[in-house]
mmCIF file with all atom_site columns, C-alpha atoms in Angstrom:
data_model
loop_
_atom_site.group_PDB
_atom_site.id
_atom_site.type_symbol
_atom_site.label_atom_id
_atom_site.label_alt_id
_atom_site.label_comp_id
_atom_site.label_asym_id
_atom_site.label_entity_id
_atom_site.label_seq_id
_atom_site.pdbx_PDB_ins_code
_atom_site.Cartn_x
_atom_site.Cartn_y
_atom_site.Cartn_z
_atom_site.occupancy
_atom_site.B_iso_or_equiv
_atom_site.pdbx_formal_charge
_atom_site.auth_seq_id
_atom_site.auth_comp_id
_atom_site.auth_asym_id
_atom_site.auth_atom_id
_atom_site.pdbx_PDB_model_num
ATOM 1   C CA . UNK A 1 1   ? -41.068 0.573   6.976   1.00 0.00 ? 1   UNK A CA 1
ATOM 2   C CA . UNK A 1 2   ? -37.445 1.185   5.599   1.00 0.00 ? 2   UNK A CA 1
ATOM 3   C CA . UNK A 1 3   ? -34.503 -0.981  6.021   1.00 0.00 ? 3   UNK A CA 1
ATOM 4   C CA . UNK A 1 4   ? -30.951 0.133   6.286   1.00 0.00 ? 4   UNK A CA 1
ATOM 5   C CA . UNK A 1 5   ? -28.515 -1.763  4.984   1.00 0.00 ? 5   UNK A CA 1
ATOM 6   C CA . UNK A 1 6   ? -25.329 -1.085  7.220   1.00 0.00 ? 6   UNK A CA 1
ATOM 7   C CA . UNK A 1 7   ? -22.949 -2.321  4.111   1.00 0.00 ? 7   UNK A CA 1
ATOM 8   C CA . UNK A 1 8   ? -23.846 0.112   1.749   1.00 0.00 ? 8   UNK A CA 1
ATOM 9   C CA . UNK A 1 9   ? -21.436 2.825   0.138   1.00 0.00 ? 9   UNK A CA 1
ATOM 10  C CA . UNK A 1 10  ? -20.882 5.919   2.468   1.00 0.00 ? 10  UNK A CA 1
ATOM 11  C CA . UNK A 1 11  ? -23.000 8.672   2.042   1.00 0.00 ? 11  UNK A CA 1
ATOM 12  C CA . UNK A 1 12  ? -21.923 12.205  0.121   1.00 0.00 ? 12  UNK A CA 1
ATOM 13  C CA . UNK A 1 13  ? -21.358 14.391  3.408   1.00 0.00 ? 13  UNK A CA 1
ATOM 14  C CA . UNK A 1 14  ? -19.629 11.210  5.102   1.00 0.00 ? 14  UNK A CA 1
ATOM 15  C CA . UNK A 1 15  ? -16.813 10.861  2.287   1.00 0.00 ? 15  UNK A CA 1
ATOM 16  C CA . UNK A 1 16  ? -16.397 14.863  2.509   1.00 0.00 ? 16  UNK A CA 1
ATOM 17  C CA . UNK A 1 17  ? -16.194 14.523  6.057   1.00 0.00 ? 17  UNK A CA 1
ATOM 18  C CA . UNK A 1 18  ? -13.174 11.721  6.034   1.00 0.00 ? 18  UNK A CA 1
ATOM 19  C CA . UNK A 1 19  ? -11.492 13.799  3.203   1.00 0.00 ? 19  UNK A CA 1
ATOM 20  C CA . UNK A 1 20  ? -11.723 17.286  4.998   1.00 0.00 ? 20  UNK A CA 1
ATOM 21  C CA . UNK A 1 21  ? -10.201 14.769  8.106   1.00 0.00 ? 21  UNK A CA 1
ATOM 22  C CA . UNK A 1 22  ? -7.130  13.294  5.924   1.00 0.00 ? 22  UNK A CA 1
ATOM 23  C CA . UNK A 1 23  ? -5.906  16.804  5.491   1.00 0.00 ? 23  UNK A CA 1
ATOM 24  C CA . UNK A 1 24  ? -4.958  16.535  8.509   1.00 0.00 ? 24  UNK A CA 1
ATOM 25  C CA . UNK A 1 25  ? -1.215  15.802  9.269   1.00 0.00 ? 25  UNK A CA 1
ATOM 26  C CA . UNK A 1 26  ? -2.161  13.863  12.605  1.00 0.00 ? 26  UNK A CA 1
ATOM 27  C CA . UNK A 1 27  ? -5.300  11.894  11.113  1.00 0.00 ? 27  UNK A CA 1
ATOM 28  C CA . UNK A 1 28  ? -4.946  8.508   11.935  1.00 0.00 ? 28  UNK A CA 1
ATOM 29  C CA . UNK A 1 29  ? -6.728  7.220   8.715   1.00 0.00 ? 29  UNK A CA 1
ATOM 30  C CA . UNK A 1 30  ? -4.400  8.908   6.592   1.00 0.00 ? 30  UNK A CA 1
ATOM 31  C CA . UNK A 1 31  ? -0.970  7.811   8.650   1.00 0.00 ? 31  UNK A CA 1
ATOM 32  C CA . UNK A 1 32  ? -2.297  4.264   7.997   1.00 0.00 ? 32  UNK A CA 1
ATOM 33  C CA . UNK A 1 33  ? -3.166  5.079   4.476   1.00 0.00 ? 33  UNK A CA 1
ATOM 34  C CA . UNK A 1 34  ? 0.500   6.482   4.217   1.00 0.00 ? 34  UNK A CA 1
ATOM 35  C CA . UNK A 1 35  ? 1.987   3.345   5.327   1.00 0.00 ? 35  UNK A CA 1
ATOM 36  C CA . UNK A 1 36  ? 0.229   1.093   3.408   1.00 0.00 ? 36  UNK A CA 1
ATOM 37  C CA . UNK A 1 37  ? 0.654   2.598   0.317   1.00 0.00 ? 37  UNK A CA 1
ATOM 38  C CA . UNK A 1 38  ? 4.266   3.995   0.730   1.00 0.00 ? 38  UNK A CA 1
ATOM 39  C CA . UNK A 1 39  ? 7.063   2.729   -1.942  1.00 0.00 ? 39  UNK A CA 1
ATOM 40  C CA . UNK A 1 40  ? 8.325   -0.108  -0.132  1.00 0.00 ? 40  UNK A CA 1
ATOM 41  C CA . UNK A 1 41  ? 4.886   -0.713  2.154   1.00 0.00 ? 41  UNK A CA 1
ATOM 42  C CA . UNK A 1 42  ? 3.192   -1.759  -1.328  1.00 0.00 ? 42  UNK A CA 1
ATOM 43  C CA . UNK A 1 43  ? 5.882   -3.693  -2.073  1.00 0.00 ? 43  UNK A CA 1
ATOM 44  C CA . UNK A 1 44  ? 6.108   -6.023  1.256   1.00 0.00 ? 44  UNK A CA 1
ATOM 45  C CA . UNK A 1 45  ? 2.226   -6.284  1.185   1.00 0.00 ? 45  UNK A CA 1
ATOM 46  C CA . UNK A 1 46  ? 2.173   -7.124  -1.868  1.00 0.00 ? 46  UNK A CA 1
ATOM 47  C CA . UNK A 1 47  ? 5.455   -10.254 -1.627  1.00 0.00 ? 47  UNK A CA 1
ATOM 48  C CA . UNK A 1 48  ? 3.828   -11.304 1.094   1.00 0.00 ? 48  UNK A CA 1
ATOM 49  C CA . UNK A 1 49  ? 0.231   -12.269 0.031   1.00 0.00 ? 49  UNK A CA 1
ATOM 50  C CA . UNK A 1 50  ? 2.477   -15.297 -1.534  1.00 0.00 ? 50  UNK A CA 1
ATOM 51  C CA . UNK A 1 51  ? 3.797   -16.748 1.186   1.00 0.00 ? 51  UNK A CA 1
ATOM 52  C CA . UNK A 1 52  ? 5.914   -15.797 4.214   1.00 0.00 ? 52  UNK A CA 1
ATOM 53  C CA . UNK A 1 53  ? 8.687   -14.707 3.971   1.00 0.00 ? 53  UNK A CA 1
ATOM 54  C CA . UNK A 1 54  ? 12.915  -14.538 5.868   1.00 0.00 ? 54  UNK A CA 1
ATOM 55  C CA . UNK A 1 55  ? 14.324  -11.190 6.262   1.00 0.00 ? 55  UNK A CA 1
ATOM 56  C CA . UNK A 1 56  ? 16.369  -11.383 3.568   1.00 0.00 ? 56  UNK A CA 1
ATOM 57  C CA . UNK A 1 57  ? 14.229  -13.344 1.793   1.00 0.00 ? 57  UNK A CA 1
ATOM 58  C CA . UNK A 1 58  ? 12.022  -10.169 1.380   1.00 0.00 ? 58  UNK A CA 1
ATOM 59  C CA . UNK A 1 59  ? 14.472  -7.917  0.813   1.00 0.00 ? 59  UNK A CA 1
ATOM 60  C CA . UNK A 1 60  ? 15.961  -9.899  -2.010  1.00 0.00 ? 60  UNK A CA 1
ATOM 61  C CA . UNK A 1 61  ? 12.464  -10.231 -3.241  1.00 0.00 ? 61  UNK A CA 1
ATOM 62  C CA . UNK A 1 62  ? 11.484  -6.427  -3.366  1.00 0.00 ? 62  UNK A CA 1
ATOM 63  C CA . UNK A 1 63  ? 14.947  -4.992  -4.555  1.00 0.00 ? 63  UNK A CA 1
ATOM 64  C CA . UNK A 1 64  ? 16.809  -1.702  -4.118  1.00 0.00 ? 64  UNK A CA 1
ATOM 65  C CA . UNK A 1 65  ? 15.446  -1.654  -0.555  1.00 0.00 ? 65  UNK A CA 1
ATOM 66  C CA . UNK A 1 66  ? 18.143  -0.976  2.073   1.00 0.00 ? 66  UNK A CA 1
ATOM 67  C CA . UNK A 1 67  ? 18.033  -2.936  5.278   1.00 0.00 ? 67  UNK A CA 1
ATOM 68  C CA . UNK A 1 68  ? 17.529  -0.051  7.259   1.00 0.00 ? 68  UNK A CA 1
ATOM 69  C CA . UNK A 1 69  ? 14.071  0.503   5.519   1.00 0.00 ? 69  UNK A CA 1
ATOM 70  C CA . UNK A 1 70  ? 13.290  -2.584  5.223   1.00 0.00 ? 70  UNK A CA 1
ATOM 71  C CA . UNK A 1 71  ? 12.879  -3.085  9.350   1.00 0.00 ? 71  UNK A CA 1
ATOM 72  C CA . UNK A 1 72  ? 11.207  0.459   9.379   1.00 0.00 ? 72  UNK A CA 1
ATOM 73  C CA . UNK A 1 73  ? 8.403   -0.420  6.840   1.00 0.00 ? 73  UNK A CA 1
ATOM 74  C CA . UNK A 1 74  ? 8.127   -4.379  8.613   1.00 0.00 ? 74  UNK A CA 1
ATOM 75  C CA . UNK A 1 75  ? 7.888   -2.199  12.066  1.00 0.00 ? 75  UNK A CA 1
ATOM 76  C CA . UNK A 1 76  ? 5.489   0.039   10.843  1.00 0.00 ? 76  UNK A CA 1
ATOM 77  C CA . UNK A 1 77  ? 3.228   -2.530  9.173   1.00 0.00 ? 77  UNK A CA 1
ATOM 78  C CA . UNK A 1 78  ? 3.396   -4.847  12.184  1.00 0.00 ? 78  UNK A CA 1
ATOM 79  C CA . UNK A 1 79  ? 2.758   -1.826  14.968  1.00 0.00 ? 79  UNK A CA 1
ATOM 80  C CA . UNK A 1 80  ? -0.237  -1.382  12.689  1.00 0.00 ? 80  UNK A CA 1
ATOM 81  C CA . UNK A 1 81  ? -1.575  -4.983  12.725  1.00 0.00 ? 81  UNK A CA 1
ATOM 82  C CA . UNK A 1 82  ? -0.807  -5.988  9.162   1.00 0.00 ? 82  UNK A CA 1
ATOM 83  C CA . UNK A 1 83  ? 2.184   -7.996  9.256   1.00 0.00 ? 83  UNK A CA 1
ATOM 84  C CA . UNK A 1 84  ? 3.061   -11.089 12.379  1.00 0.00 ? 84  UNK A CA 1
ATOM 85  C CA . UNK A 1 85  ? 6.971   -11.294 13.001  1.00 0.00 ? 85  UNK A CA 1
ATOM 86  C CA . UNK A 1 86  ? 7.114   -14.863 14.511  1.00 0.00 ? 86  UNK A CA 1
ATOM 87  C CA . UNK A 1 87  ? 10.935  -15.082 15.961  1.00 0.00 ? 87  UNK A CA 1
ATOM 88  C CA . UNK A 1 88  ? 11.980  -19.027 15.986  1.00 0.00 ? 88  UNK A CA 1
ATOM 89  C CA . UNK A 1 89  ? 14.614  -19.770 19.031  1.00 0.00 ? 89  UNK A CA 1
ATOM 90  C CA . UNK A 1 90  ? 16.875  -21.080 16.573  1.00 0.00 ? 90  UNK A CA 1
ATOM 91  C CA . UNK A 1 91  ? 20.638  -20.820 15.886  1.00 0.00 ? 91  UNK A CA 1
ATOM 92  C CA . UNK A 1 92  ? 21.424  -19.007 14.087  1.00 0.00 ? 92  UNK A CA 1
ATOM 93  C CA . UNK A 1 93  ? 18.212  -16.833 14.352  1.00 0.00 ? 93  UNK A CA 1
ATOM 94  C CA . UNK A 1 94  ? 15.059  -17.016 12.395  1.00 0.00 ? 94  UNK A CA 1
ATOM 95  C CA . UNK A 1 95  ? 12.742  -14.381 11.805  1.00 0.00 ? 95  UNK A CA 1
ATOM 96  C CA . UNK A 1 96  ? 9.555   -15.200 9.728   1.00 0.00 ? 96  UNK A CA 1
ATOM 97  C CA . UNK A 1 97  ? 7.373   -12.232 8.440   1.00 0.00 ? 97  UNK A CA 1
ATOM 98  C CA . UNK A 1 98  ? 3.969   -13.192 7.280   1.00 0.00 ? 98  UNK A CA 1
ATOM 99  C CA . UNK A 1 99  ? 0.684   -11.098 6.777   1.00 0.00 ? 99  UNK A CA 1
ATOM 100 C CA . UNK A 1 100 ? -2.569  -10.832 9.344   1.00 0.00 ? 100 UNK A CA 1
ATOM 101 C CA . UNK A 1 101 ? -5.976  -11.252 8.318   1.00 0.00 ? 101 UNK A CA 1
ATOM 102 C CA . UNK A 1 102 ? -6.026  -7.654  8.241   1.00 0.00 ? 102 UNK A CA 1
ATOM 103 C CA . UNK A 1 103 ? -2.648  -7.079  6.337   1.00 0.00 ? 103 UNK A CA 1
ATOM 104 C CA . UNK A 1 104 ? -4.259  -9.566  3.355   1.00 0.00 ? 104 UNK A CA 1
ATOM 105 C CA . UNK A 1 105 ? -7.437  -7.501  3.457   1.00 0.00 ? 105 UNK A CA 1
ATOM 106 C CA . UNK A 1 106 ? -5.122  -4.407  2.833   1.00 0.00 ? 106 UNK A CA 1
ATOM 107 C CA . UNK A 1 107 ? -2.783  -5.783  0.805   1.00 0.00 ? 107 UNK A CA 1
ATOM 108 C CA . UNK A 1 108 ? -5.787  -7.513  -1.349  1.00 0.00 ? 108 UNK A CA 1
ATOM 109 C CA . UNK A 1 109 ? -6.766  -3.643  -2.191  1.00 0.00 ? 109 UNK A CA 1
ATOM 110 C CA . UNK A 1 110 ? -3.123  -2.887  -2.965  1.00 0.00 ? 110 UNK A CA 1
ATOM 111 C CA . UNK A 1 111 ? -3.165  -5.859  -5.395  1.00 0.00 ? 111 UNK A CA 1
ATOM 112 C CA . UNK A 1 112 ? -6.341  -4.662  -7.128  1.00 0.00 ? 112 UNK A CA 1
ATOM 113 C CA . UNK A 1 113 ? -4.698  -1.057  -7.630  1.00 0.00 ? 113 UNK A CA 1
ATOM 114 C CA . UNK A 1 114 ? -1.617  -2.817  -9.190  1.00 0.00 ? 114 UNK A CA 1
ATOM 115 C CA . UNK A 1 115 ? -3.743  -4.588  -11.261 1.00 0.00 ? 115 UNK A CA 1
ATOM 116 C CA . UNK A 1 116 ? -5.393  -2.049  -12.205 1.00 0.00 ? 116 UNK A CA 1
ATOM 117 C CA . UNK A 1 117 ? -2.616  0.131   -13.091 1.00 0.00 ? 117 UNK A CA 1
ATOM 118 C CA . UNK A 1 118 ? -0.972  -2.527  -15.167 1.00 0.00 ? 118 UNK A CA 1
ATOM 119 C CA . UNK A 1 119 ? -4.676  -2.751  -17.041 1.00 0.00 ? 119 UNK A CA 1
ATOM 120 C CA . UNK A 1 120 ? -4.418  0.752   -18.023 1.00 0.00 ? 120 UNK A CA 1
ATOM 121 C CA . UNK A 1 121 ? -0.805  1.329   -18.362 1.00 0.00 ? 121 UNK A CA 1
ATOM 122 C CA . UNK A 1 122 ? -1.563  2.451   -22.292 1.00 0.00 ? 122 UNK A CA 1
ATOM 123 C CA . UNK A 1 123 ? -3.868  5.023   -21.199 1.00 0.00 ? 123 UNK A CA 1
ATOM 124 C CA . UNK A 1 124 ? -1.817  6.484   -18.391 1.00 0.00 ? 124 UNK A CA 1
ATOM 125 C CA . UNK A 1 125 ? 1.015   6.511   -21.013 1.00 0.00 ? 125 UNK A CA 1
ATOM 126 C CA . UNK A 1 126 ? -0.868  8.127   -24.060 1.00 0.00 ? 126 UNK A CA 1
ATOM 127 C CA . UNK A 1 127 ? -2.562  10.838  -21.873 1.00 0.00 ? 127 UNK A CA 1
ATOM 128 C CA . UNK A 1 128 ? 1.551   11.645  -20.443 1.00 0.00 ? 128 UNK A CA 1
ATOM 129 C CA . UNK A 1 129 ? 2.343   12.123  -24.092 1.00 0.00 ? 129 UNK A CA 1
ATOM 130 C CA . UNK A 1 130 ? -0.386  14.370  -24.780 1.00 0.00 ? 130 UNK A CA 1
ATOM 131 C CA . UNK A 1 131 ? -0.115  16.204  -21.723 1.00 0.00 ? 131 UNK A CA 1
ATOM 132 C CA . UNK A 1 132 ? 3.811   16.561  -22.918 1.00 0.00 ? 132 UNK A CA 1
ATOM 133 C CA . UNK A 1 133 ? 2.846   17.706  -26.611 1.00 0.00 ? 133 UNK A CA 1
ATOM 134 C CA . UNK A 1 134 ? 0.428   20.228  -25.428 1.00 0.00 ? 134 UNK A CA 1
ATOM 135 C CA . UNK A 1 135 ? 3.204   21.904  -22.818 1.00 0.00 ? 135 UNK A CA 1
ATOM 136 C CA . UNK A 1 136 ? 5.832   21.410  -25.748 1.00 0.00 ? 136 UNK A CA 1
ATOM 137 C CA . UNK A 1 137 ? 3.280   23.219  -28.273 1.00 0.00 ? 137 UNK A CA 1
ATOM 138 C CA . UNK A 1 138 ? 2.328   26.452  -25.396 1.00 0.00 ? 138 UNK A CA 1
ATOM 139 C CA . UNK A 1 139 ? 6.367   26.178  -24.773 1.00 0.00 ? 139 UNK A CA 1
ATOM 140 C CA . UNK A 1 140 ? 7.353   27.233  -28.098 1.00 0.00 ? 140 UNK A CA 1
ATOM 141 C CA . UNK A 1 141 ? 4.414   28.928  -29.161 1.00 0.00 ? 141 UNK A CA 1
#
């Protein structure tokens, strides 16, 4: 008798499958994908598995990000079930942005990419400058 274990990495064919489907433009999988790891969606997911966080709270918090873009990327990741806009009826008016269970699953895997990039920033670095030697060297040679 053989037992399937339902948890188990995706077969082969199934990975080939999702990557021949994020090509494309329409896929849903790769619009969320695109909005979770966007410049300033990696930012908010990340801010926010501290705490919750004001409007301008956040956008102190992340930097350089305009106000406009701010709302867009909060919109995006809320129509998309990661982030809960609670509104107080308060004057003057309080927003509070905060993430779902599903936006701290997300922005969990965000984290661990950060991480991860920070733990091999030496690597990524050395392999740029030999990369840039190698075009410098076929460059001049």
């Amino acid at each position: 008798m053989s037992v399937t274990n339902e948890t188990s990495a995706p077969r082969f064919t199934d990975l080939v499958r999702t990557h021949q489907e994020l090509d494309s433009a329409m896929c849903p999988q790769r619009l969320v994908l695109e909005h979770v790891t966007s410049r300033w969606g990696v930012l908010v997911l990340l801010n926010l598995l501290d705490r919750p966080y004001r409007f301008s709270e956040l956008r102190r918090a992340i930097g350089r990000v305009s106000e406009k873009m701010l709302t867009q990327t909060l919109q995006t990741l809320e129509r998309d079930g990661m982030v809960h806009r609670e509104a107080h009826a308060v004057i003057p008016p309080r927003v509070d942005y905060s993430l779902t269970p599903l936006g701290r699953e997300a922005a969990e895997r965000v984290r661990e990419v950060a991480e991860w990039t920070q733990a091999r920033l030496d690597r990524v670095m050395a392999a740029r400058e030999e990369y840039d030697a190698r075009r410098e060297e076929r460059s001049a040679g």
